Amino acid sequence: MDPALDLDLVRTFLTVLEARGFKPAAQRLNKTPAAISMQIKRLETILGQRVLERSNQGISLTQAGEVLREKGQQLMSLNYELLGDMQGSDLKGRLSFGSPADYTPTVLKKVIPIFRKDFPGASPSIALEPSRILRPRIHSGALDMAIVAREPDQDEGYALWSEMVAWFGNSVSKDGTPRIGLLSTDCVLRDHTLSNLAGLRGGHVVTLESATVAALRDAVEARFCQALLPISVASGLERSTAMAGCKSLSITFALIAGAKFEEATIKRVVAKFTGAPDL
């Protein structure tokens, strides 16, 4: 009898690629790096070919690995689609979904894999706009669902996760005045930034206004400015010393939905978002 592929091994392989390494893949899958390595070896034994090359510079795909990536993604997609058909997925058909543009890297990393795995019958179209624009679009029926950044001291929708934010970078002008970057969009993160700056002694100079958090991060990494950033996108950046006295802040993301969805359906969707791993 021909051997059958274990989909768990395929999932591990794809996770290693997406996470760009064994250690981050192990964290995503709640396993040890040794267990991940053993699964890849088992997969290569079944296939009779190496799929990954390991070196001090990281991992790279072999020719067989390229084929496995393409076919493996198809296998996992069919797997999730079949499970959705058998279990009765809550969301099916076209779904207009909103996501806050200011936090695109953070949110899409969570949202897209969840749609692929838990709602394979849904065909989402995603609108990337500031939370304060997404809200009225939900109320008007232009969008079905959206993730928004909650306003301070508000409890709208269904809480999904909280994101810590902090000041990063130490760029200063010749006279020592902090060079500041901030979002140009009307949003909670911009409000927090301006509030912090209002209490900053010694002044500051705004040297960058950006429509996206990703561009802010790049500017901080290039030592062009300091900025208030979500910690999840600030890996590798140095903390700001000028803004070290600012109190810790967090932004809560919540799911809001249009009137056509029953509360029970929304709660099941929320359970998927809050209980699913980041893969």
mmCIF file of C-alpha atoms in Angstrom:
data_model
loop_
_atom_site.group_PDB
_atom_site.id
_atom_site.type_symbol
_atom_site.label_atom_id
_atom_site.label_comp_id
_atom_site.label_asym_id
_atom_site.label_seq_id
_atom_site.Cartn_x
_atom_site.Cartn_y
_atom_site.Cartn_z
ATOM 1 C CA MET A 1 0.000 0.000 0.000
ATOM 2 C CA ASP A 2 1.320 3.452 -0.904
ATOM 3 C CA PRO A 3 2.107 5.638 2.112
ATOM 4 C CA ALA A 4 -0.326 8.448 2.932
ATOM 5 C CA LEU A 5 0.763 11.940 3.850
ATOM 6 C CA ASP A 6 0.053 13.036 7.395
ATOM 7 C CA LEU A 7 -1.527 16.493 7.081
ATOM 8 C CA ASP A 8 -0.077 17.460 10.438
ATOM 9 C CA LEU A 9 3.387 17.041 8.922
ATOM 10 C CA VAL A 10 2.398 19.169 5.939
ATOM 11 C CA ARG A 11 1.020 21.842 8.275
ATOM 12 C CA THR A 12 4.279 21.844 10.230
ATOM 13 C CA PHE A 13 6.275 22.225 7.016
ATOM 14 C CA LEU A 14 4.159 25.188 5.890
ATOM 15 C CA THR A 15 4.424 26.761 9.332
ATOM 16 C CA VAL A 16 8.224 26.529 9.246
ATOM 17 C CA LEU A 17 8.167 28.378 5.924
ATOM 18 C CA GLU A 18 5.768 31.075 7.096
ATOM 19 C CA ALA A 19 7.581 31.558 10.405
ATOM 20 C CA ARG A 20 10.971 31.412 8.654
ATOM 21 C CA GLY A 21 12.512 28.962 11.034
ATOM 22 C CA PHE A 22 12.107 25.987 13.348
ATOM 23 C CA LYS A 23 12.087 27.945 16.608
ATOM 24 C CA PRO A 24 9.343 30.460 15.661
ATOM 25 C CA ALA A 25 7.334 27.619 14.099
ATOM 26 C CA ALA A 26 7.618 25.685 17.357
ATOM 27 C CA GLN A 27 6.239 28.693 19.258
ATOM 28 C CA ARG A 28 3.279 28.977 16.896
ATOM 29 C CA LEU A 29 2.458 25.282 17.110
ATOM 30 C CA ASN A 30 3.158 24.981 20.838
ATOM 31 C CA LYS A 31 5.853 22.365 20.271
ATOM 32 C CA THR A 32 9.586 22.134 20.874
ATOM 33 C CA PRO A 33 12.074 22.867 18.062
ATOM 34 C CA ALA A 34 13.238 19.258 18.386
ATOM 35 C CA ALA A 35 9.703 18.005 17.758
ATOM 36 C CA ILE A 36 9.423 20.242 14.699
ATOM 37 C CA SER A 37 12.715 18.899 13.371
ATOM 38 C CA MET A 38 11.543 15.311 13.876
ATOM 39 C CA GLN A 39 8.315 16.008 11.985
ATOM 40 C CA ILE A 40 10.202 17.467 9.035
ATOM 41 C CA LYS A 41 12.489 14.417 8.989
ATOM 42 C CA ARG A 42 9.437 12.106 9.010
ATOM 43 C CA LEU A 43 7.952 14.059 6.131
ATOM 44 C CA GLU A 44 11.186 13.783 4.146
ATOM 45 C CA THR A 45 11.315 10.048 4.859
ATOM 46 C CA ILE A 46 7.788 9.571 3.498
ATOM 47 C CA LEU A 47 8.552 11.648 0.408
ATOM 48 C CA GLY A 48 11.993 10.135 -0.098
ATOM 49 C CA GLN A 49 13.473 13.575 -0.704
ATOM 50 C CA ARG A 50 14.798 16.522 1.261
ATOM 51 C CA VAL A 51 12.424 19.465 1.281
ATOM 52 C CA LEU A 52 14.472 21.915 3.349
ATOM 53 C CA GLU A 53 18.131 22.881 3.407
ATOM 54 C CA ARG A 54 19.403 24.048 6.795
ATOM 55 C CA SER A 55 22.375 26.391 7.271
ATOM 56 C CA ASN A 56 23.642 29.050 9.654
ATOM 57 C CA GLN A 57 21.828 31.600 7.479
ATOM 58 C CA GLY A 58 18.482 29.873 7.999
ATOM 59 C CA ILE A 59 16.375 27.557 5.862
ATOM 60 C CA SER A 60 15.780 27.322 2.123
ATOM 61 C CA LEU A 61 13.578 25.191 -0.092
ATOM 62 C CA THR A 62 14.867 22.396 -2.267
ATOM 63 C CA GLN A 63 13.223 21.735 -5.621
ATOM 64 C CA ALA A 64 11.086 19.075 -3.938
ATOM 65 C CA GLY A 65 10.246 21.605 -1.227
ATOM 66 C CA GLU A 66 8.968 24.056 -3.827
ATOM 67 C CA VAL A 67 6.592 21.400 -5.130
ATOM 68 C CA LEU A 68 5.497 20.477 -1.606
ATOM 69 C CA ARG A 69 4.781 24.104 -0.727
ATOM 70 C CA GLU A 70 2.419 24.523 -3.674
ATOM 71 C CA LYS A 71 0.700 21.143 -3.328
ATOM 72 C CA GLY A 72 0.705 21.311 0.464
ATOM 73 C CA GLN A 73 -1.168 24.605 0.468
ATOM 74 C CA GLN A 74 -3.762 23.046 -1.821
ATOM 75 C CA LEU A 75 -4.065 20.021 0.461
ATOM 76 C CA MET A 76 -4.576 22.145 3.571
ATOM 77 C CA SER A 77 -7.107 24.347 1.787
ATOM 78 C CA LEU A 78 -9.127 21.281 0.742
ATOM 79 C CA ASN A 79 -8.833 19.894 4.258
ATOM 80 C CA TYR A 80 -10.300 23.051 5.819
ATOM 81 C CA GLU A 81 -12.984 23.268 3.139
ATOM 82 C CA LEU A 82 -14.067 19.673 3.782
ATOM 83 C CA LEU A 83 -14.169 20.225 7.542
ATOM 84 C CA GLY A 84 -16.237 23.363 7.016
ATOM 85 C CA ASP A 85 -18.721 21.473 4.835
ATOM 86 C CA MET A 86 -19.037 18.619 7.311
ATOM 87 C CA GLN A 87 -19.210 20.752 10.444
ATOM 88 C CA GLY A 88 -21.393 23.515 9.053
ATOM 89 C CA SER A 89 -19.255 26.646 8.934
ATOM 90 C CA ASP A 90 -20.875 29.777 10.369
ATOM 91 C CA LEU A 91 -19.852 31.985 7.465
ATOM 92 C CA LYS A 92 -20.389 31.149 3.809
ATOM 93 C CA GLY A 93 -20.454 33.092 0.573
ATOM 94 C CA ARG A 94 -19.268 36.638 0.041
ATOM 95 C CA LEU A 95 -18.365 38.536 3.188
ATOM 96 C CA SER A 96 -17.298 42.171 3.278
ATOM 97 C CA PHE A 97 -14.841 42.518 6.137
ATOM 98 C CA GLY A 98 -13.172 45.620 7.490
ATOM 99 C CA SER A 99 -9.755 45.824 9.104
ATOM 100 C CA PRO A 100 -7.990 48.901 10.529
ATOM 101 C CA ALA A 101 -5.438 50.138 7.987
ATOM 102 C CA ASP A 102 -3.213 51.589 10.712
ATOM 103 C CA TYR A 103 -2.381 48.091 11.984
ATOM 104 C CA THR A 104 -2.419 46.157 8.707
ATOM 105 C CA PRO A 105 0.651 43.928 9.366
ATOM 106 C CA THR A 106 -0.567 42.901 12.828
ATOM 107 C CA VAL A 107 -4.230 42.335 12.008
ATOM 108 C CA LEU A 108 -3.937 40.630 8.623
ATOM 109 C CA LYS A 109 -1.415 38.192 10.074
ATOM 110 C CA LYS A 110 -4.201 37.030 12.378
ATOM 111 C CA VAL A 111 -7.253 37.440 10.144
ATOM 112 C CA ILE A 112 -6.332 35.809 6.833
ATOM 113 C CA PRO A 113 -5.160 32.440 8.234
ATOM 114 C CA ILE A 114 -8.327 32.209 10.362
ATOM 115 C CA PHE A 115 -10.531 32.704 7.318
ATOM 116 C CA ARG A 116 -8.579 30.061 5.425
ATOM 117 C CA LYS A 117 -8.773 27.501 8.210
ATOM 118 C CA ASP A 118 -12.020 28.092 10.084
ATOM 119 C CA PHE A 119 -14.261 29.689 7.447
ATOM 120 C CA PRO A 120 -13.214 28.088 4.141
ATOM 121 C CA GLY A 121 -16.719 28.546 2.744
ATOM 122 C CA ALA A 122 -16.514 32.315 3.114
ATOM 123 C CA SER A 123 -15.175 34.485 0.322
ATOM 124 C CA PRO A 124 -14.017 37.631 2.111
ATOM 125 C CA SER A 125 -13.314 40.972 0.524
ATOM 126 C CA ILE A 126 -11.272 43.067 2.949
ATOM 127 C CA ALA A 127 -11.463 46.842 3.294
ATOM 128 C CA LEU A 128 -8.422 48.430 4.948
ATOM 129 C CA GLU A 129 -9.475 51.734 6.482
ATOM 130 C CA PRO A 130 -9.166 53.562 9.818
ATOM 131 C CA SER A 131 -11.425 52.243 12.577
ATOM 132 C CA ARG A 132 -13.295 55.532 12.713
ATOM 133 C CA ILE A 133 -14.304 55.054 9.069
ATOM 134 C CA LEU A 134 -15.121 51.343 9.446
ATOM 135 C CA ARG A 135 -17.710 51.939 12.189
ATOM 136 C CA PRO A 136 -20.177 53.967 10.106
ATOM 137 C CA ARG A 137 -19.741 51.531 7.217
ATOM 138 C CA ILE A 138 -20.895 48.705 9.508
ATOM 139 C CA HIS A 139 -23.876 50.755 10.695
ATOM 140 C CA SER A 140 -24.866 51.605 7.096
ATOM 141 C CA GLY A 141 -24.636 47.979 5.972
ATOM 142 C CA ALA A 142 -21.759 48.642 3.562
ATOM 143 C CA LEU A 143 -19.644 46.159 5.552
ATOM 144 C CA ASP A 144 -20.708 42.879 7.179
ATOM 145 C CA MET A 145 -18.079 42.670 9.901
ATOM 146 C CA ALA A 146 -15.024 44.606 10.985
ATOM 147 C CA ILE A 147 -12.215 44.595 13.475
ATOM 148 C CA VAL A 148 -11.770 48.018 15.037
ATOM 149 C CA ALA A 149 -9.483 49.576 17.609
ATOM 150 C CA ARG A 150 -11.644 50.421 20.596
ATOM 151 C CA GLU A 151 -11.790 54.003 21.766
ATOM 152 C CA PRO A 152 -10.383 54.565 25.282
ATOM 153 C CA ASP A 153 -12.793 53.568 28.066
ATOM 154 C CA GLN A 154 -15.263 52.048 25.575
ATOM 155 C CA ASP A 155 -16.442 48.433 25.436
ATOM 156 C CA GLU A 156 -18.004 48.204 21.963
ATOM 157 C CA GLY A 157 -18.313 44.905 20.159
ATOM 158 C CA TYR A 158 -16.552 41.732 21.246
ATOM 159 C CA ALA A 159 -12.987 42.015 22.509
ATOM 160 C CA LEU A 160 -10.481 39.916 20.533
ATOM 161 C CA TRP A 161 -7.028 40.852 21.817
ATOM 162 C CA SER A 162 -5.081 43.766 23.248
ATOM 163 C CA GLU A 163 -1.965 45.263 21.734
ATOM 164 C CA MET A 164 0.668 46.966 23.888
ATOM 165 C CA VAL A 165 2.191 50.118 22.410
ATOM 166 C CA ALA A 166 5.430 51.857 23.369
ATOM 167 C CA TRP A 167 7.861 54.502 22.150
ATOM 168 C CA PHE A 168 10.753 53.343 19.985
ATOM 169 C CA GLY A 169 13.782 55.079 18.461
ATOM 170 C CA ASN A 170 16.164 57.763 19.718
ATOM 171 C CA SER A 171 16.462 60.108 16.773
ATOM 172 C CA VAL A 172 17.072 63.729 17.840
ATOM 173 C CA SER A 173 17.806 67.042 16.143
ATOM 174 C CA LYS A 174 21.190 68.746 16.501
ATOM 175 C CA ASP A 175 19.953 70.567 19.601
ATOM 176 C CA GLY A 176 18.806 67.289 21.183
ATOM 177 C CA THR A 177 15.094 67.792 20.468
ATOM 178 C CA PRO A 178 13.317 64.459 19.795
ATOM 179 C CA ARG A 179 12.374 63.933 16.147
ATOM 180 C CA ILE A 180 8.860 62.485 16.119
ATOM 181 C CA GLY A 181 6.906 60.425 13.614
ATOM 182 C CA LEU A 182 3.157 59.930 13.929
ATOM 183 C CA LEU A 183 0.203 58.617 11.974
ATOM 184 C CA SER A 184 -1.563 61.083 9.728
ATOM 185 C CA THR A 185 -4.896 59.262 10.017
ATOM 186 C CA ASP A 186 -7.595 60.050 12.594
ATOM 187 C CA CYS A 187 -7.132 57.112 14.966
ATOM 188 C CA VAL A 188 -6.547 56.025 18.563
ATOM 189 C CA LEU A 189 -2.787 55.592 18.120
ATOM 190 C CA ARG A 190 -2.432 59.150 16.817
ATOM 191 C CA ASP A 191 -4.484 60.409 19.782
ATOM 192 C CA HIS A 192 -2.196 58.544 22.205
ATOM 193 C CA THR A 193 0.864 59.956 20.461
ATOM 194 C CA LEU A 194 -0.356 63.553 20.636
ATOM 195 C CA SER A 195 -1.382 63.117 24.268
ATOM 196 C CA ASN A 196 2.108 61.885 25.182
ATOM 197 C CA LEU A 197 3.751 64.725 23.262
ATOM 198 C CA ALA A 198 1.607 67.322 25.018
ATOM 199 C CA GLY A 199 3.225 66.328 28.297
ATOM 200 C CA LEU A 200 6.789 66.141 26.950
ATOM 201 C CA ARG A 201 9.128 68.669 28.518
ATOM 202 C CA GLY A 202 11.674 70.348 26.293
ATOM 203 C CA GLY A 203 9.592 70.203 23.151
ATOM 204 C CA HIS A 204 9.808 68.065 20.032
ATOM 205 C CA VAL A 205 9.740 68.364 16.253
ATOM 206 C CA VAL A 206 7.455 66.309 13.993
ATOM 207 C CA THR A 207 9.588 65.084 11.097
ATOM 208 C CA LEU A 208 7.248 62.445 9.632
ATOM 209 C CA GLU A 209 3.515 61.881 9.243
ATOM 210 C CA SER A 210 2.573 58.493 7.817
ATOM 211 C CA ALA A 211 -0.637 56.762 6.770
ATOM 212 C CA THR A 212 0.590 53.370 8.011
ATOM 213 C CA VAL A 213 2.270 51.845 11.045
ATOM 214 C CA ALA A 214 4.591 49.903 8.720
ATOM 215 C CA ALA A 215 6.047 53.131 7.304
ATOM 216 C CA LEU A 216 6.477 54.529 10.831
ATOM 217 C CA ARG A 217 8.381 51.421 11.824
ATOM 218 C CA ASP A 218 10.666 51.700 8.801
ATOM 219 C CA ALA A 219 11.395 55.333 9.626
ATOM 220 C CA VAL A 220 12.294 54.463 13.214
ATOM 221 C CA GLU A 221 14.550 51.641 12.027
ATOM 222 C CA ALA A 222 16.268 54.124 9.685
ATOM 223 C CA ARG A 223 16.859 56.384 12.723
ATOM 224 C CA PHE A 224 14.811 59.169 11.143
ATOM 225 C CA CYS A 225 12.375 59.611 14.011
ATOM 226 C CA GLN A 226 10.902 58.262 17.220
ATOM 227 C CA ALA A 227 7.383 56.866 17.213
ATOM 228 C CA LEU A 228 4.709 55.219 19.337
ATOM 229 C CA LEU A 229 4.317 51.725 17.863
ATOM 230 C CA PRO A 230 2.544 48.428 18.574
ATOM 231 C CA ILE A 231 5.102 46.167 20.226
ATOM 232 C CA SER A 232 4.247 43.324 17.845
ATOM 233 C CA VAL A 233 5.718 45.222 14.867
ATOM 234 C CA ALA A 234 8.703 46.726 16.698
ATOM 235 C CA SER A 235 10.945 43.675 17.000
ATOM 236 C CA GLY A 236 14.596 44.704 16.800
ATOM 237 C CA LEU A 237 13.982 48.402 17.498
ATOM 238 C CA GLU A 238 15.488 50.211 20.474
ATOM 239 C CA ARG A 239 13.197 51.763 23.059
ATOM 240 C CA SER A 240 13.064 55.544 23.264
ATOM 241 C CA THR A 241 14.863 57.078 26.232
ATOM 242 C CA ALA A 242 13.265 60.516 25.825
ATOM 243 C CA MET A 243 9.781 58.998 26.177
ATOM 244 C CA ALA A 244 10.678 56.452 28.854
ATOM 245 C CA GLY A 245 8.507 58.217 31.423
ATOM 246 C CA CYS A 246 5.293 57.762 29.464
ATOM 247 C CA LYS A 247 2.805 55.386 31.062
ATOM 248 C CA SER A 248 2.197 51.971 29.509
ATOM 249 C CA LEU A 249 -0.593 51.909 26.950
ATOM 250 C CA SER A 250 -2.586 49.239 25.207
ATOM 251 C CA ILE A 251 -5.133 49.200 22.402
ATOM 252 C CA THR A 252 -7.944 46.648 22.400
ATOM 253 C CA PHE A 253 -9.224 45.273 19.109
ATOM 254 C CA ALA A 254 -12.864 44.236 18.912
ATOM 255 C CA LEU A 255 -15.171 42.610 16.383
ATOM 256 C CA ILE A 256 -18.283 44.504 15.380
ATOM 257 C CA ALA A 257 -20.945 43.187 13.010
ATOM 258 C CA GLY A 258 -24.018 44.289 11.113
ATOM 259 C CA ALA A 259 -27.580 43.645 12.204
ATOM 260 C CA LYS A 260 -28.066 40.674 9.870
ATOM 261 C CA PHE A 261 -25.966 38.409 12.107
ATOM 262 C CA GLU A 262 -27.472 36.700 15.122
ATOM 263 C CA GLU A 263 -25.576 37.101 18.381
ATOM 264 C CA ALA A 264 -24.921 33.348 18.581
ATOM 265 C CA THR A 265 -23.225 33.429 15.170
ATOM 266 C CA ILE A 266 -21.079 36.413 16.117
ATOM 267 C CA LYS A 267 -20.003 34.711 19.334
ATOM 268 C CA ARG A 268 -18.950 31.594 17.426
ATOM 269 C CA VAL A 269 -16.903 33.749 15.076
ATOM 270 C CA VAL A 270 -15.320 35.541 18.021
ATOM 271 C CA ALA A 271 -14.439 32.171 19.570
ATOM 272 C CA LYS A 272 -12.514 31.276 16.420
ATOM 273 C CA PHE A 273 -10.595 34.539 16.473
ATOM 274 C CA THR A 274 -9.743 34.407 20.162
ATOM 275 C CA GLY A 275 -8.997 30.695 20.323
ATOM 276 C CA ALA A 276 -7.011 30.227 17.126
ATOM 277 C CA PRO A 277 -3.214 30.287 17.009
ATOM 278 C CA ASP A 278 -1.497 33.024 15.018
ATOM 279 C CA LEU A 279 -0.812 30.705 12.108
#
